[in-house]
Amino acid sequence: MVTLREIPPEERPRERMMQLGASSLSSAELLAILVRTGTYSESALALAQRILSDTGGLRGLVEASREELVRIKGIGDAKALQIMAGIELGRRISRTRTEEITTVRSPFDVFDLLKDELRYLQKEHFVCLFLNTKNHIIGRETLSIGSLNASIVHPREVFRAAIQRSSASIVCVHNHPSGDPTPSPQDIELTHRLTEAGDIIGIEVLDHIVIGDDRYVSLKEHGHM
């Protein structure tokens, strides 16, 4: 078995992390620290690189199930669960930021809040932020998970959730798995329907934001509402 000990010290992920910090490591190096050991023919780092290749990179790894991971040579239940636990911790840390950013002042606030959670997902997730009269976030909910390139949500689901939380206003957010946040005609049509429904009900739709790969588009800023 090839171990990290056989790799020159300056190339070992753990040593590099101790010396330079986690932010200096590649995704493969961070993953190698999680899986700890390799196989008889490759190091943990080589295994990590192959995992990323087989799953299609970070975007695919985030969505990979245990069954999909154990089909990769060198990955058993223990390693699969270690990887999934690391990913879930990252998700939970991202979700706790809702408590830190309590006021929405601009579309960027929303993007900054949700970008790390949404940018790597392989399906469209439609998320609503529920706000009070001071634009403080009082709740959030994922209302729809769509196909590879389509999120399906109905205004009644959005406003039912908003009414249950006594929301004064809402911000709607969804991701584009392609990485391109350019709104589709369907996105624009949905925005119009949500805005009209909000006007009738008395709950303002402040914005609809599309998140891509480290980019976003505010439909309000682009004049679609």
Tab-separated table of C-alpha atoms in Angstrom:
chain	number	residue	atom	x	y	z
A	1	MET	CA	0.000	0.000	0.000
A	2	VAL	CA	1.261	3.450	-0.901
A	3	THR	CA	0.978	5.757	2.096
A	4	LEU	CA	1.433	9.471	2.616
A	5	ARG	CA	4.709	8.671	4.395
A	6	GLU	CA	6.186	7.672	1.037
A	7	ILE	CA	5.403	11.105	-0.413
A	8	PRO	CA	8.046	13.811	0.149
A	9	PRO	CA	7.166	15.819	3.292
A	10	GLU	CA	6.667	19.046	1.359
A	11	GLU	CA	3.985	17.311	-0.747
A	12	ARG	CA	2.061	15.690	2.114
A	13	PRO	CA	-1.360	17.330	2.624
A	14	ARG	CA	-1.267	17.234	6.446
A	15	GLU	CA	2.197	18.751	6.637
A	16	ARG	CA	1.289	21.397	4.078
A	17	MET	CA	-1.850	22.241	6.028
A	18	MET	CA	0.107	22.648	9.265
A	19	GLN	CA	2.663	24.892	7.601
A	20	LEU	CA	0.511	26.903	5.205
A	21	GLY	CA	-3.073	26.586	6.435
A	22	ALA	CA	-6.120	24.844	5.000
A	23	SER	CA	-6.830	27.555	2.424
A	24	SER	CA	-3.545	26.795	0.643
A	25	LEU	CA	-4.497	23.175	-0.077
A	26	SER	CA	-6.183	21.942	-3.223
A	27	SER	CA	-9.518	20.161	-3.040
A	28	ALA	CA	-7.748	16.853	-3.629
A	29	GLU	CA	-5.356	17.493	-0.740
A	30	LEU	CA	-8.193	18.330	1.635
A	31	LEU	CA	-10.040	15.207	0.538
A	32	ALA	CA	-6.882	13.118	1.045
A	33	ILE	CA	-6.788	14.230	4.685
A	34	LEU	CA	-10.373	13.029	5.084
A	35	VAL	CA	-9.806	9.595	3.502
A	36	ARG	CA	-6.463	9.218	5.397
A	37	THR	CA	-5.153	6.149	3.538
A	38	GLY	CA	-4.895	5.065	-0.058
A	39	THR	CA	-4.878	1.639	-1.667
A	40	TYR	CA	-2.083	-0.866	-2.308
A	41	SER	CA	-1.278	0.865	-5.567
A	42	GLU	CA	-1.861	4.555	-4.839
A	43	SER	CA	-1.498	7.124	-2.090
A	44	ALA	CA	-4.365	8.845	-0.327
A	45	LEU	CA	-3.688	11.890	-2.471
A	46	ALA	CA	-3.898	9.881	-5.694
A	47	LEU	CA	-7.096	8.228	-4.439
A	48	ALA	CA	-8.558	11.642	-3.616
A	49	GLN	CA	-7.740	12.902	-7.105
A	50	ARG	CA	-9.452	9.848	-8.594
A	51	ILE	CA	-12.530	10.334	-6.401
A	52	LEU	CA	-12.901	13.893	-7.670
A	53	SER	CA	-12.405	12.729	-11.238
A	54	ASP	CA	-14.940	9.889	-10.921
A	55	THR	CA	-17.595	12.088	-9.291
A	56	GLY	CA	-17.104	15.030	-11.633
A	57	GLY	CA	-15.366	17.361	-9.200
A	58	LEU	CA	-16.659	19.083	-6.087
A	59	ARG	CA	-20.082	19.674	-7.602
A	60	GLY	CA	-20.581	15.944	-8.114
A	61	LEU	CA	-18.956	14.940	-4.832
A	62	VAL	CA	-21.364	17.085	-2.823
A	63	GLU	CA	-24.331	15.206	-4.294
A	64	ALA	CA	-22.794	11.704	-4.286
A	65	SER	CA	-24.598	9.076	-2.228
A	66	ARG	CA	-22.901	6.414	-0.115
A	67	GLU	CA	-23.783	3.824	-2.744
A	68	GLU	CA	-22.113	5.884	-5.459
A	69	LEU	CA	-18.998	6.461	-3.375
A	70	VAL	CA	-18.447	2.803	-2.460
A	71	ARG	CA	-18.528	1.897	-6.149
A	72	ILE	CA	-15.245	3.775	-6.504
A	73	LYS	CA	-12.262	1.441	-6.179
A	74	GLY	CA	-10.575	1.970	-2.815
A	75	ILE	CA	-13.652	3.418	-1.107
A	76	GLY	CA	-15.486	1.318	1.455
A	77	ASP	CA	-18.220	2.271	3.869
A	78	ALA	CA	-15.804	3.872	6.350
A	79	LYS	CA	-14.212	6.218	3.810
A	80	ALA	CA	-17.564	6.993	2.197
A	81	LEU	CA	-19.032	7.982	5.560
A	82	GLN	CA	-15.960	10.093	6.411
A	83	ILE	CA	-16.380	12.018	3.158
A	84	MET	CA	-20.129	12.446	3.640
A	85	ALA	CA	-19.637	13.602	7.224
A	86	GLY	CA	-17.156	16.260	6.087
A	87	ILE	CA	-19.574	17.487	3.414
A	88	GLU	CA	-22.491	17.607	5.859
A	89	LEU	CA	-20.442	19.611	8.351
A	90	GLY	CA	-19.703	22.107	5.599
A	91	ARG	CA	-23.410	22.346	4.782
A	92	ARG	CA	-24.333	22.925	8.421
A	93	ILE	CA	-21.678	25.585	8.860
A	94	SER	CA	-23.042	27.328	5.776
A	95	ARG	CA	-26.596	27.163	7.123
A	96	THR	CA	-25.593	28.732	10.446
A	97	ARG	CA	-24.679	31.890	8.552
A	98	THR	CA	-28.397	32.668	8.364
A	99	GLU	CA	-28.149	33.491	12.061
A	100	GLU	CA	-25.101	35.706	11.534
A	101	ILE	CA	-26.492	37.750	8.648
A	102	THR	CA	-29.824	38.800	10.119
A	103	THR	CA	-30.590	41.773	7.865
A	104	VAL	CA	-30.892	41.818	4.080
A	105	ARG	CA	-29.660	45.152	2.749
A	106	SER	CA	-28.766	44.183	-0.806
A	107	PRO	CA	-28.802	41.246	-3.260
A	108	PHE	CA	-25.142	40.658	-2.423
A	109	ASP	CA	-26.082	39.924	1.214
A	110	VAL	CA	-28.293	37.101	-0.011
A	111	PHE	CA	-25.679	35.826	-2.447
A	112	ASP	CA	-22.989	35.888	0.235
A	113	LEU	CA	-25.280	34.019	2.592
A	114	LEU	CA	-26.240	31.179	0.256
A	115	LYS	CA	-23.513	30.915	-2.400
A	116	ASP	CA	-21.434	28.209	-0.702
A	117	GLU	CA	-24.479	26.080	-0.038
A	118	LEU	CA	-26.054	26.336	-3.490
A	119	ARG	CA	-23.237	26.737	-6.009
A	120	TYR	CA	-22.182	23.063	-6.173
A	121	LEU	CA	-25.631	21.452	-6.234
A	122	GLN	CA	-26.473	19.434	-9.336
A	123	LYS	CA	-30.189	20.171	-9.202
A	124	GLU	CA	-31.993	23.465	-8.915
A	125	HIS	CA	-33.007	24.270	-5.342
A	126	PHE	CA	-35.604	26.985	-4.780
A	127	VAL	CA	-35.061	28.686	-1.422
A	128	CYS	CA	-37.113	31.383	0.274
A	129	LEU	CA	-35.851	33.781	2.924
A	130	PHE	CA	-38.620	35.123	5.147
A	131	LEU	CA	-38.201	38.650	6.496
A	132	ASN	CA	-39.937	40.877	9.029
A	133	THR	CA	-40.746	44.582	8.625
A	134	LYS	CA	-37.097	45.505	9.341
A	135	ASN	CA	-35.767	43.082	6.696
A	136	HIS	CA	-34.427	40.775	9.412
A	137	ILE	CA	-34.332	37.130	8.347
A	138	ILE	CA	-36.830	35.245	10.511
A	139	GLY	CA	-36.659	31.943	8.645
A	140	ARG	CA	-35.765	30.116	5.473
A	141	GLU	CA	-36.971	27.037	3.641
A	142	THR	CA	-36.083	25.026	0.555
A	143	LEU	CA	-39.457	24.784	-1.158
A	144	SER	CA	-38.517	22.870	-4.279
A	145	ILE	CA	-35.776	20.646	-5.673
A	146	GLY	CA	-35.988	20.368	-9.427
A	147	SER	CA	-34.331	18.392	-12.185
A	148	LEU	CA	-30.865	19.044	-13.597
A	149	ASN	CA	-31.929	22.321	-15.177
A	150	ALA	CA	-35.389	23.130	-13.854
A	151	SER	CA	-36.859	24.113	-10.522
A	152	ILE	CA	-40.593	23.688	-10.125
A	153	VAL	CA	-42.373	25.819	-7.534
A	154	HIS	CA	-45.887	27.227	-7.339
A	155	PRO	CA	-46.701	30.622	-5.798
A	156	ARG	CA	-49.145	28.994	-3.365
A	157	GLU	CA	-46.296	26.963	-1.823
A	158	VAL	CA	-44.172	30.092	-1.458
A	159	PHE	CA	-46.844	32.210	0.163
A	160	ARG	CA	-48.237	29.422	2.326
A	161	ALA	CA	-44.791	29.167	3.909
A	162	ALA	CA	-44.523	32.968	4.172
A	163	ILE	CA	-47.917	33.289	5.859
A	164	GLN	CA	-47.060	30.539	8.344
A	165	ARG	CA	-44.047	32.612	9.447
A	166	SER	CA	-45.956	35.918	9.510
A	167	SER	CA	-43.505	37.316	6.966
A	168	ALA	CA	-43.672	40.935	5.892
A	169	SER	CA	-41.641	40.192	2.771
A	170	ILE	CA	-39.643	37.426	1.105
A	171	VAL	CA	-36.557	36.974	-1.054
A	172	CYS	CA	-36.611	34.074	-3.493
A	173	VAL	CA	-33.369	32.362	-4.480
A	174	HIS	CA	-32.464	29.465	-6.717
A	175	ASN	CA	-29.295	28.070	-8.221
A	176	HIS	CA	-28.313	27.204	-11.769
A	177	PRO	CA	-26.252	23.969	-11.764
A	178	SER	CA	-24.651	25.030	-15.056
A	179	GLY	CA	-22.846	27.803	-13.174
A	180	ASP	CA	-24.360	30.498	-15.403
A	181	PRO	CA	-26.811	32.637	-13.377
A	182	THR	CA	-28.454	34.211	-16.431
A	183	PRO	CA	-32.232	34.034	-15.805
A	184	SER	CA	-34.222	31.817	-18.145
A	185	PRO	CA	-37.578	32.912	-19.598
A	186	GLN	CA	-39.186	30.567	-17.061
A	187	ASP	CA	-37.322	32.307	-14.233
A	188	ILE	CA	-38.610	35.688	-15.407
A	189	GLU	CA	-42.172	34.390	-15.795
A	190	LEU	CA	-42.108	32.849	-12.299
A	191	THR	CA	-40.814	36.142	-10.885
A	192	HIS	CA	-43.759	38.018	-12.420
A	193	ARG	CA	-46.243	35.492	-11.007
A	194	LEU	CA	-44.698	35.655	-7.539
A	195	THR	CA	-44.662	39.451	-7.568
A	196	GLU	CA	-48.312	39.633	-8.639
A	197	ALA	CA	-49.357	37.085	-6.009
A	198	GLY	CA	-47.417	38.954	-3.341
A	199	ASP	CA	-49.166	42.214	-4.259
A	200	ILE	CA	-52.546	40.535	-3.814
A	201	ILE	CA	-51.672	38.816	-0.538
A	202	GLY	CA	-49.769	41.755	0.939
A	203	ILE	CA	-46.364	40.082	1.231
A	204	GLU	CA	-43.770	41.879	-0.881
A	205	VAL	CA	-41.320	39.919	-3.008
A	206	LEU	CA	-38.174	41.978	-2.537
A	207	ASP	CA	-36.081	40.105	-5.096
A	208	HIS	CA	-35.508	36.874	-6.954
A	209	ILE	CA	-31.832	35.986	-7.096
A	210	VAL	CA	-30.211	33.348	-9.298
A	211	ILE	CA	-26.917	31.941	-8.045
A	212	GLY	CA	-24.322	30.400	-10.356
A	213	ASP	CA	-20.696	29.473	-9.838
A	214	ASP	CA	-19.504	32.404	-7.697
A	215	ARG	CA	-21.795	34.771	-9.629
A	216	TYR	CA	-25.362	35.913	-9.219
A	217	VAL	CA	-28.102	37.845	-10.972
A	218	SER	CA	-30.732	39.925	-9.196
A	219	LEU	CA	-33.910	39.981	-11.269
A	220	LYS	CA	-34.898	43.207	-9.512
A	221	GLU	CA	-31.640	44.909	-10.485
A	222	HIS	CA	-32.188	43.721	-14.063
A	223	GLY	CA	-35.637	45.308	-14.209
A	224	HIS	CA	-37.740	42.138	-14.179
A	225	MET	CA	-39.804	43.154	-11.150
